[in-house]
Short mmCIF file of C-alpha atoms in Angstrom, two decimals:
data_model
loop_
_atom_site.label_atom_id
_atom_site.label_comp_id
_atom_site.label_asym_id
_atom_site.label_seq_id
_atom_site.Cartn_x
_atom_site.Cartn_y
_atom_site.Cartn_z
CA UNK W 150 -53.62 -41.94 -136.33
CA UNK W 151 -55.52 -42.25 -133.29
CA UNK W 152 -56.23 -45.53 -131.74
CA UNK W 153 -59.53 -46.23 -130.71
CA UNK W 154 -60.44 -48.39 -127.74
CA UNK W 155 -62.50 -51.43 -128.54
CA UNK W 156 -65.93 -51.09 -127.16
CA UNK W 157 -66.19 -54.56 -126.43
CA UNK W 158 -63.00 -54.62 -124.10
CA UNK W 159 -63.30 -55.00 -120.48
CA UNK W 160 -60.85 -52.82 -118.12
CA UNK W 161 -58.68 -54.75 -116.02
CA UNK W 162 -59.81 -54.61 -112.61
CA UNK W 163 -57.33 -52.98 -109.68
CA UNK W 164 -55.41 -55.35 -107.52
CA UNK W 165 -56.75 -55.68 -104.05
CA UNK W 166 -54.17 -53.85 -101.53
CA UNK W 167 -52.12 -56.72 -99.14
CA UNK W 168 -52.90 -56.36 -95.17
CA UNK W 169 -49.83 -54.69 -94.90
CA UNK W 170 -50.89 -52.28 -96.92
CA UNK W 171 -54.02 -51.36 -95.33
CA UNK W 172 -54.80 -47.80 -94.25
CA UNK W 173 -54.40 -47.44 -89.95
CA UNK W 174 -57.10 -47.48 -88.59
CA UNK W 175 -58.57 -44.11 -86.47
CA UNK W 176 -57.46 -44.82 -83.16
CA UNK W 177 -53.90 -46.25 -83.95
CA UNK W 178 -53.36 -42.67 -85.42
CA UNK W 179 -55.17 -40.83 -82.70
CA UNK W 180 -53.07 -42.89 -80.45
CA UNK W 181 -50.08 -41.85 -82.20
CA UNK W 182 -50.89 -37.67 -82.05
CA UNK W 183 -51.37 -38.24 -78.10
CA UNK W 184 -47.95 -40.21 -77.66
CA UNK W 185 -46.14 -37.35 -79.76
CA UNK W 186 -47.66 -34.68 -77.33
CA UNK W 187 -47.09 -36.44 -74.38
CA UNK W 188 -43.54 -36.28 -75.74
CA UNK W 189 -43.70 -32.67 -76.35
CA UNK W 190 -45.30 -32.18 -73.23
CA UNK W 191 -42.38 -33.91 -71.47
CA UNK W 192 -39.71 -32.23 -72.87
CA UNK W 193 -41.79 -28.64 -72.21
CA UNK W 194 -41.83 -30.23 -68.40
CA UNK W 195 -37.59 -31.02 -68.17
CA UNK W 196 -37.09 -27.95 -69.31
CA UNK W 197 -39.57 -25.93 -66.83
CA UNK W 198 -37.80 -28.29 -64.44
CA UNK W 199 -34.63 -27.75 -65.49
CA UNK W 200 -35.05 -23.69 -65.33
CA UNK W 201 -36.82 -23.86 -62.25
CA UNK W 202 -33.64 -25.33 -60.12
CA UNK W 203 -31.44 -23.02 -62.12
CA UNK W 204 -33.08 -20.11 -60.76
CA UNK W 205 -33.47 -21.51 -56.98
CA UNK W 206 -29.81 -22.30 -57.33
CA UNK W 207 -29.27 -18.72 -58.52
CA UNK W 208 -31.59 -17.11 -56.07
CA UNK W 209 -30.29 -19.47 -52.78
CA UNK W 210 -26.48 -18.29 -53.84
CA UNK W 211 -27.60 -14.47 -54.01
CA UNK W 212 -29.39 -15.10 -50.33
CA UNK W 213 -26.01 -16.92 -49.42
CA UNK W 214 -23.70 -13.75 -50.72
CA UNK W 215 -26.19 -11.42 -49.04
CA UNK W 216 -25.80 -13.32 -45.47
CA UNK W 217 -22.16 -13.14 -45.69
CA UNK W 218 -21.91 -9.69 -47.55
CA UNK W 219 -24.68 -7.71 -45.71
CA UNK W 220 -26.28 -9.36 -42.81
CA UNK W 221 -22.79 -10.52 -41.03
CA UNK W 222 -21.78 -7.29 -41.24
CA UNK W 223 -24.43 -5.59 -39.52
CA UNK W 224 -24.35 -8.75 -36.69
CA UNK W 225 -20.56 -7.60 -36.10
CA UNK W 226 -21.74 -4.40 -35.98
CA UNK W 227 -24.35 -4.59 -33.76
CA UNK W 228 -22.42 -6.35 -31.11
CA UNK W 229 -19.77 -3.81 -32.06
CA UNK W 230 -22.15 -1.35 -30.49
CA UNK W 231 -23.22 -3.42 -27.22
CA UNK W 232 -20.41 -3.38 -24.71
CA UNK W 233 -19.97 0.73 -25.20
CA UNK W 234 -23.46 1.61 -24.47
CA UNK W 235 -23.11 -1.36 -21.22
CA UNK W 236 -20.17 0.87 -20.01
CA UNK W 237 -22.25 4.27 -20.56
CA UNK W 238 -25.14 3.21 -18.52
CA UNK W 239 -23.00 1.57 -15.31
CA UNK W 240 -20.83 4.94 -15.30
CA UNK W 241 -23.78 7.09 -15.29
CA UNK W 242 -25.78 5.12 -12.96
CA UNK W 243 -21.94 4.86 -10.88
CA UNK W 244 -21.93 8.32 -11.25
CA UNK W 245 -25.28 9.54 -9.72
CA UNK W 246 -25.62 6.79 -6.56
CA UNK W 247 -21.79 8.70 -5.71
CA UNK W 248 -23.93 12.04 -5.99
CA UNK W 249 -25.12 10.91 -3.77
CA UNK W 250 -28.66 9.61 -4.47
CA UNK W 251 -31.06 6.76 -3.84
CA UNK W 252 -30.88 3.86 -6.07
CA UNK W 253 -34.76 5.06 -6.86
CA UNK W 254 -32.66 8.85 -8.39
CA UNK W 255 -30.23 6.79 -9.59
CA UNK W 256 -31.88 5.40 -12.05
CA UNK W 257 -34.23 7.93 -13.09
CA UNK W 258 -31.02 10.25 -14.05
CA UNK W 259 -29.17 7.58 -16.03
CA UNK W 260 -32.53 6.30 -17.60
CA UNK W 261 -31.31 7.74 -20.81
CA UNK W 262 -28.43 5.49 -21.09
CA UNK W 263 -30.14 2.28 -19.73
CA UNK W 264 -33.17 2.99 -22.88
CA UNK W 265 -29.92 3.36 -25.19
CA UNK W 266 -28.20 0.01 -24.03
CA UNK W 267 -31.40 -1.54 -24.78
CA UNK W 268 -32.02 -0.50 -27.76
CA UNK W 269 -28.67 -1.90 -28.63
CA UNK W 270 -29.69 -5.26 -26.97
CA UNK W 271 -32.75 -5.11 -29.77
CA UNK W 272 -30.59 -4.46 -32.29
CA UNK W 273 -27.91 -6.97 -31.68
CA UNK W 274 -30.77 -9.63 -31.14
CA UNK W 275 -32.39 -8.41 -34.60
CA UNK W 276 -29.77 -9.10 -36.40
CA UNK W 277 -28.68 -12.69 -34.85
CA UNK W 278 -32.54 -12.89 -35.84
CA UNK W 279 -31.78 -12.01 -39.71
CA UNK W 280 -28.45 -13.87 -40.52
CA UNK W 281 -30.69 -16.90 -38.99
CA UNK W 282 -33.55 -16.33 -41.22
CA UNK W 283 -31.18 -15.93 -44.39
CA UNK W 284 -30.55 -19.54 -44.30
CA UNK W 285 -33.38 -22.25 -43.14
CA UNK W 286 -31.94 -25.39 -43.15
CA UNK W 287 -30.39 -25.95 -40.01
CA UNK W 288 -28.71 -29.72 -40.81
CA UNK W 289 -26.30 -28.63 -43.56
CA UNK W 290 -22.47 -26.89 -42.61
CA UNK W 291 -24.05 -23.47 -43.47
CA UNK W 292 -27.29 -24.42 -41.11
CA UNK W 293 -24.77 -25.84 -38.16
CA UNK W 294 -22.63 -22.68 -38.06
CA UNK W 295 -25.62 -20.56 -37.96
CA UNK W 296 -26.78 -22.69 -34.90
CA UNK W 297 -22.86 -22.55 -32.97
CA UNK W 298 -23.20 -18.30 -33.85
CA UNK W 299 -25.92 -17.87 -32.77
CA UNK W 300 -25.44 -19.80 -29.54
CA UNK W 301 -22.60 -17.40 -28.64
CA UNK W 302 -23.64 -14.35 -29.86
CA UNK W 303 -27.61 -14.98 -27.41
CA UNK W 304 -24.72 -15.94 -24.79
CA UNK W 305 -23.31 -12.75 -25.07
CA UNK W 306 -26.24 -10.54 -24.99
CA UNK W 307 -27.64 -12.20 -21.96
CA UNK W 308 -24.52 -11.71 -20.14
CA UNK W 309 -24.31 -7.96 -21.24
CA UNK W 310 -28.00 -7.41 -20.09
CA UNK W 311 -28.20 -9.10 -17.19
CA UNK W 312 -24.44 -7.14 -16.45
CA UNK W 313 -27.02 -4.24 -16.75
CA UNK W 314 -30.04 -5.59 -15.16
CA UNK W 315 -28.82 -6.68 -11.99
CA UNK W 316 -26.20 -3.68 -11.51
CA UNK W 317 -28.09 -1.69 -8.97
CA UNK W 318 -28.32 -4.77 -6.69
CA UNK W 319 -24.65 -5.67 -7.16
CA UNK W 320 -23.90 -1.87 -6.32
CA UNK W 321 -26.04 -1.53 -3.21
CA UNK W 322 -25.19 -4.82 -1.44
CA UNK W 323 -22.56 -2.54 0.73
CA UNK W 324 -24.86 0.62 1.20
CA UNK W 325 -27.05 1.73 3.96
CA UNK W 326 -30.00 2.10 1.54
CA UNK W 327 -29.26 -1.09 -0.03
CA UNK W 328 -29.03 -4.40 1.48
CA UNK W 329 -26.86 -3.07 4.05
CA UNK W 330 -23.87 -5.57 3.99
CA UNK W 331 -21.73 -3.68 5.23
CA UNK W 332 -23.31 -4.24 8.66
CA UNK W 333 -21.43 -7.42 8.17
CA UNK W 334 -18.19 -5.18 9.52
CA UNK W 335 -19.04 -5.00 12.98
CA UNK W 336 -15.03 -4.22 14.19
CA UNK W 337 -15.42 -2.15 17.25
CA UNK W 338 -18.96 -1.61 17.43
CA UNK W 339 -19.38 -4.45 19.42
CA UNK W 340 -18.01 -4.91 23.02
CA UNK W 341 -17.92 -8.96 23.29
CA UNK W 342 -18.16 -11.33 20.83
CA UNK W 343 -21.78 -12.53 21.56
CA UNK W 344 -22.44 -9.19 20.57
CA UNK W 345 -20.52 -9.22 17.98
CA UNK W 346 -22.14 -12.27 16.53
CA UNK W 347 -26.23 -10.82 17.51
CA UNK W 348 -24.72 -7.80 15.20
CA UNK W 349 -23.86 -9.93 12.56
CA UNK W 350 -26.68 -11.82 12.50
CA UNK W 351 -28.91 -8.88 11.87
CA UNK W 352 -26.60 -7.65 8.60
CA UNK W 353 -26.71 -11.00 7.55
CA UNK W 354 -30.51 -11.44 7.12
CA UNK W 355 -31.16 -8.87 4.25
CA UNK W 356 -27.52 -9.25 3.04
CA UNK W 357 -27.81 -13.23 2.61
CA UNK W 358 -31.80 -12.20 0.62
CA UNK W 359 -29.87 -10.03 -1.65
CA UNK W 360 -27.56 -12.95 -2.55
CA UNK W 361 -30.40 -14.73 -3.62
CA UNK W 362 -32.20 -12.13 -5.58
CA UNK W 363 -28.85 -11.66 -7.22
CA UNK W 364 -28.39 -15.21 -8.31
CA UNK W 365 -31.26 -15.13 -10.46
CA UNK W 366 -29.44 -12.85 -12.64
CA UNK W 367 -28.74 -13.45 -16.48
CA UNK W 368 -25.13 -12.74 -16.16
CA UNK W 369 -22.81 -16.31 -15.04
CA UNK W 370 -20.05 -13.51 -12.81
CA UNK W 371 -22.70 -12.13 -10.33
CA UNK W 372 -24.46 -15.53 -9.84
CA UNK W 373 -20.94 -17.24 -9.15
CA UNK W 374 -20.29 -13.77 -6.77
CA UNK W 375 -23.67 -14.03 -5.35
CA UNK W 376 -23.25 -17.98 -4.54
CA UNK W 377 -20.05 -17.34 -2.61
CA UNK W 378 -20.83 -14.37 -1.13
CA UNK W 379 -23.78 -16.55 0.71
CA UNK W 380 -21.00 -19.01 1.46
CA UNK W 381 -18.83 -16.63 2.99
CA UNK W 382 -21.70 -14.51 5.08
CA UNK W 383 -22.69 -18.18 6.64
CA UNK W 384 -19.50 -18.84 7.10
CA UNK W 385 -19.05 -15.71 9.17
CA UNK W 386 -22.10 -16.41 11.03
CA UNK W 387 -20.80 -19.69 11.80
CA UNK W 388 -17.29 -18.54 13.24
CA UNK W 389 -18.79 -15.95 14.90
CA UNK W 390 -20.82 -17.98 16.90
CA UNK W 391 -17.77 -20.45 17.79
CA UNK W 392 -15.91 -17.21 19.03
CA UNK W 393 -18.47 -16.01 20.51
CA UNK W 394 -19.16 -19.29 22.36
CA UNK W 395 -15.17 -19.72 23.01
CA UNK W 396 -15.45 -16.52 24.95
CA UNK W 397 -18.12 -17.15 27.13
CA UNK W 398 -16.93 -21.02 28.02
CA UNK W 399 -13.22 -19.02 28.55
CA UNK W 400 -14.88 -16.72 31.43
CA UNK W 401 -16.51 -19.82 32.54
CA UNK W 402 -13.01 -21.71 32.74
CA UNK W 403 -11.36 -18.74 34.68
CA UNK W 404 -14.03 -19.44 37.30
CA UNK W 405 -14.05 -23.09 37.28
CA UNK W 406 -9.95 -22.70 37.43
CA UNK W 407 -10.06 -20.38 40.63
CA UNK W 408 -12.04 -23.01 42.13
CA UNK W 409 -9.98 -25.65 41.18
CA UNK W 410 -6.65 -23.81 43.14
CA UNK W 411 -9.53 -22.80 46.07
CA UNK W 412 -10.28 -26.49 46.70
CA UNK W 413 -6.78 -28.22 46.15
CA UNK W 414 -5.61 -25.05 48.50
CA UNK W 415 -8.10 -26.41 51.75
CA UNK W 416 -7.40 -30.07 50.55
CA UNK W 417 -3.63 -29.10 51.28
CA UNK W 418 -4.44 -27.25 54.28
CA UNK W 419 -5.84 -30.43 55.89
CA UNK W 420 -3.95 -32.74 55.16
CA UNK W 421 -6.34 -34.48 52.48
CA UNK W 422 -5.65 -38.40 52.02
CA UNK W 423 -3.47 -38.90 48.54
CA UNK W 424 -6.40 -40.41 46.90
CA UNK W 425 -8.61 -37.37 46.99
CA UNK W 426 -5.23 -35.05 45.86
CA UNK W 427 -4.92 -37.26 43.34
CA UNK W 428 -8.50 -36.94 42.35
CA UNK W 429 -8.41 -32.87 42.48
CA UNK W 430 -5.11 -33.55 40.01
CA UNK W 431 -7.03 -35.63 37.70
CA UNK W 432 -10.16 -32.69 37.64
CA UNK W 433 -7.17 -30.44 36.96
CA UNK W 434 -6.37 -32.30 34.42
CA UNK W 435 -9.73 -32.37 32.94
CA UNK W 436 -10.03 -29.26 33.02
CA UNK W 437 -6.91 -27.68 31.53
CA UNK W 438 -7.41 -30.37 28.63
CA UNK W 439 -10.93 -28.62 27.86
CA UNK W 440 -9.31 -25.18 27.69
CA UNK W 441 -6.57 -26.34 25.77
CA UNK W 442 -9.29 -27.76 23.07
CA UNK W 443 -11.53 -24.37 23.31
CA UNK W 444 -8.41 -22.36 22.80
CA UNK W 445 -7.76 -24.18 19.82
CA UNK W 446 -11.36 -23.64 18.07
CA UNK W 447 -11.23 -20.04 19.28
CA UNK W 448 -7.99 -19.59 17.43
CA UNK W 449 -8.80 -21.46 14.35
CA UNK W 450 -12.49 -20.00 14.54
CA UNK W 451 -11.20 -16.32 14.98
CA UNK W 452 -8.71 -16.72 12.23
CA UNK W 453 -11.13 -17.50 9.59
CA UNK W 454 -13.22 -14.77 10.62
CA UNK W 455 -10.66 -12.61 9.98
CA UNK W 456 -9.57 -13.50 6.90
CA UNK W 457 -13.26 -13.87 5.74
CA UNK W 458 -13.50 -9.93 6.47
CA UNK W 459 -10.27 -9.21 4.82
CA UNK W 460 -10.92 -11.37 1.99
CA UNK W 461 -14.99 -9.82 1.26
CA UNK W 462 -13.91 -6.27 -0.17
CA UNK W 463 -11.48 -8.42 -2.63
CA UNK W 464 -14.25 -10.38 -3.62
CA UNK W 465 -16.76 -7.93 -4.42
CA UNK W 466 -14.12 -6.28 -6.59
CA UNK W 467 -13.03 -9.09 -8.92
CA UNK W 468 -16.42 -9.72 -10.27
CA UNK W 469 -15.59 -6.58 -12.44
CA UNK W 470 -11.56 -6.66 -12.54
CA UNK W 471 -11.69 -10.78 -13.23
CA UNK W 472 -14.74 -13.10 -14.36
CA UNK W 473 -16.60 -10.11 -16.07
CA UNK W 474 -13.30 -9.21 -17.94
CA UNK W 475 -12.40 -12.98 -18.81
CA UNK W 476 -15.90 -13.66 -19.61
CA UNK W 477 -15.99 -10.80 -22.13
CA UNK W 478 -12.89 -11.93 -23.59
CA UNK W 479 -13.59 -15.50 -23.86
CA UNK W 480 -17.01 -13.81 -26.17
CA UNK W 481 -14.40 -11.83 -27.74
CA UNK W 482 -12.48 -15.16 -28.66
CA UNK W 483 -15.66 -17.19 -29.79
CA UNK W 484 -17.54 -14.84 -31.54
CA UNK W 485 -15.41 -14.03 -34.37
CA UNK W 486 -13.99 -17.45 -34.48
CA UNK W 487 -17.73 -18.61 -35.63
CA UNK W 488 -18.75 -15.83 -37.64
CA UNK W 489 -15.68 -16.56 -39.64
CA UNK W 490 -16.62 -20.41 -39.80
CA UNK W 491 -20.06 -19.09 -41.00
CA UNK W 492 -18.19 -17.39 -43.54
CA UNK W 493 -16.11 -20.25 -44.92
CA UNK W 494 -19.15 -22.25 -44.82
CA UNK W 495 -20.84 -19.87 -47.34
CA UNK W 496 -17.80 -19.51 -49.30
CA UNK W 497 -17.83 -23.23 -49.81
CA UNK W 498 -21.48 -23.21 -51.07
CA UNK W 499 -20.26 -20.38 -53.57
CA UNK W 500 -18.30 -22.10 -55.27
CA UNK W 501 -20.38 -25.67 -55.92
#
């Protein structure tokens, strides 16, 4: 049986929705899409972030193993190669002034192995150049044992080029076609000692302008030779002079003496009064007091000129034997000391 509605029968109306349940309005849910992306957006952004210092932690490690790995080992290398191709050019140059030949000849023939030192110069300065640029921070331990290398390792090339550069002066202070010092060794060419010091004089002008040509060198041993090879040339001059002096005021005492025994010699013979004999023995006096003093300075004077000449030949020759040698080994010492510091530095960074 089917139940039929009543026409007459009103529907009961809906109840009206409470506030709370009242649909959000546009821009609350438009507000609410934008927060979610900005969400999204963020976490896209930490991540980019996040990968971004992962791979210039990965890349800064591989520059850090290739500085220790490649670019060390061709510094080492380099300066491996420096000293050898020093020694090649000073023997050939050596070789060719003993030909004998000008210094002008000289060089031209070893010319070859000056370009080849040079090119080892380049090379060592190159790669000092490219451990430096594997790392640019120069504040952390990494950046501070870059700066101590490469303060030794420039140290070293400058004293192995200007070893080089100023060789031919070093080697011709003591020729005739050089600067001529050893005019310096007057001996027997000289018949007095005034002469002797006019003759010295003259060797000491272009000698002494050598010296100072050579202390503008790049290498520390010739500059210390140079300064006290100036010291010693003035101090020759100086002595010379005093010698040369002491002789002529000694040939002036001889005559001064001979009148001296002249006039006490007529004061005897006639019967002088006791005050002028004691006058003449006070001028006596005098004057044996002033030889006594010029003897002195002669003797001191002549002694250090002697042992000034003695002493220049062992100079010259322990700029090579002595403060070349110990400053090449005090490079030797350093140098590896802070590559290895370098080394320990990267190994550190390795590991974080």
């Amino acid at each position: 049986m089917t139940i039929q509605p009543d026409p007459t029968q009103q529907p009961e109306p809906m109840p009206e929705p409470t506030p709370s349940q009242q649909p959000a309005p546009r821009k609350r849910r438009l507000a609410l899409i934008l927060i979610s992306c900005a969400v999204v957006l963020l976490i896209v952004a930490v991540g980019a972030v996040v990968a971004v210092t992962q791979f210039s932690a990965q890349q800064r490690k591989e520059n850090l193993q290739l500085l220790k790995d490649d670019n060390l080992t061709a510094l080492v290398d380099a300066r491996g190669k420096l000293q050898p191709a020093a020694n090649a050019y000073l023997a050939a140059y050596k070789k060719a002034r003993n030909a004998p030949a000008p210094q002008e000849e000289a060089e031209k023939n070893s010319a070859k192995e000056r370009d080849g030192f040079q090119q080892a110069a380049d090379a060592a300065r190159a790669a000092m150049a490219k451990v430096k640029s594997g790392h640019d921070s120069g504040e952390d331990g990494i950046g501070v044992a870059v700066g101590q290398l490469e303060e030794s390792y420039l140290g070293f090339i400058d004293h192995m080029e200007g070893l080089v550069e100023s060789y031919p002066q070093f080697e011709g202070l003591f020729r005739a076609d050089g600067a001529g010092c050893n005019g310096l060794f007057v001996g027997s060419k000289a018949a007095t000692l005034r002469e002797r010091q006019t003759l010295l004089g003259q060797a000491a002008a272009p000698c002494r302008e050598a010296a100072g040509q050579l202390k503008q060198s790049k290498n520390v041993a010739y500059v210390e030779f140079a300064r006290t090879f100036d010291n010693r040339v003035s101090q020759l001059e100086s002595n010379a002079e005093i010698t040369a002096k002491s002789e002529e005021n000694y040939n002036e005492f001889v005559k001064l003496k001979d009148q001296m025994v002249q006039k006490t010699d007529e004061a005897t013979a006639r019967n002088a009064s006791e005050e002028e004999l004691f006058k003449i023995a006070d001028e006596a006096k005098a004057l044996n007091a002033r030889i006594r003093t010029n003897r002195s300075e002669f003797d001191f004077a002549a002694k250090r000129y002697l042992s000034g000449v003695k002493d220049m030949p062992v100079l010259v020759e322990e700029v090579f034997t002595k403060k070349i040698a110990a400053e090449i080994k005090s490079y030797d010492s350093v140098i590896p000391l802070r590559v290895q510091i370098l080394k320990d530095a990267v190994d550190v960074e390795l590991v974080e």
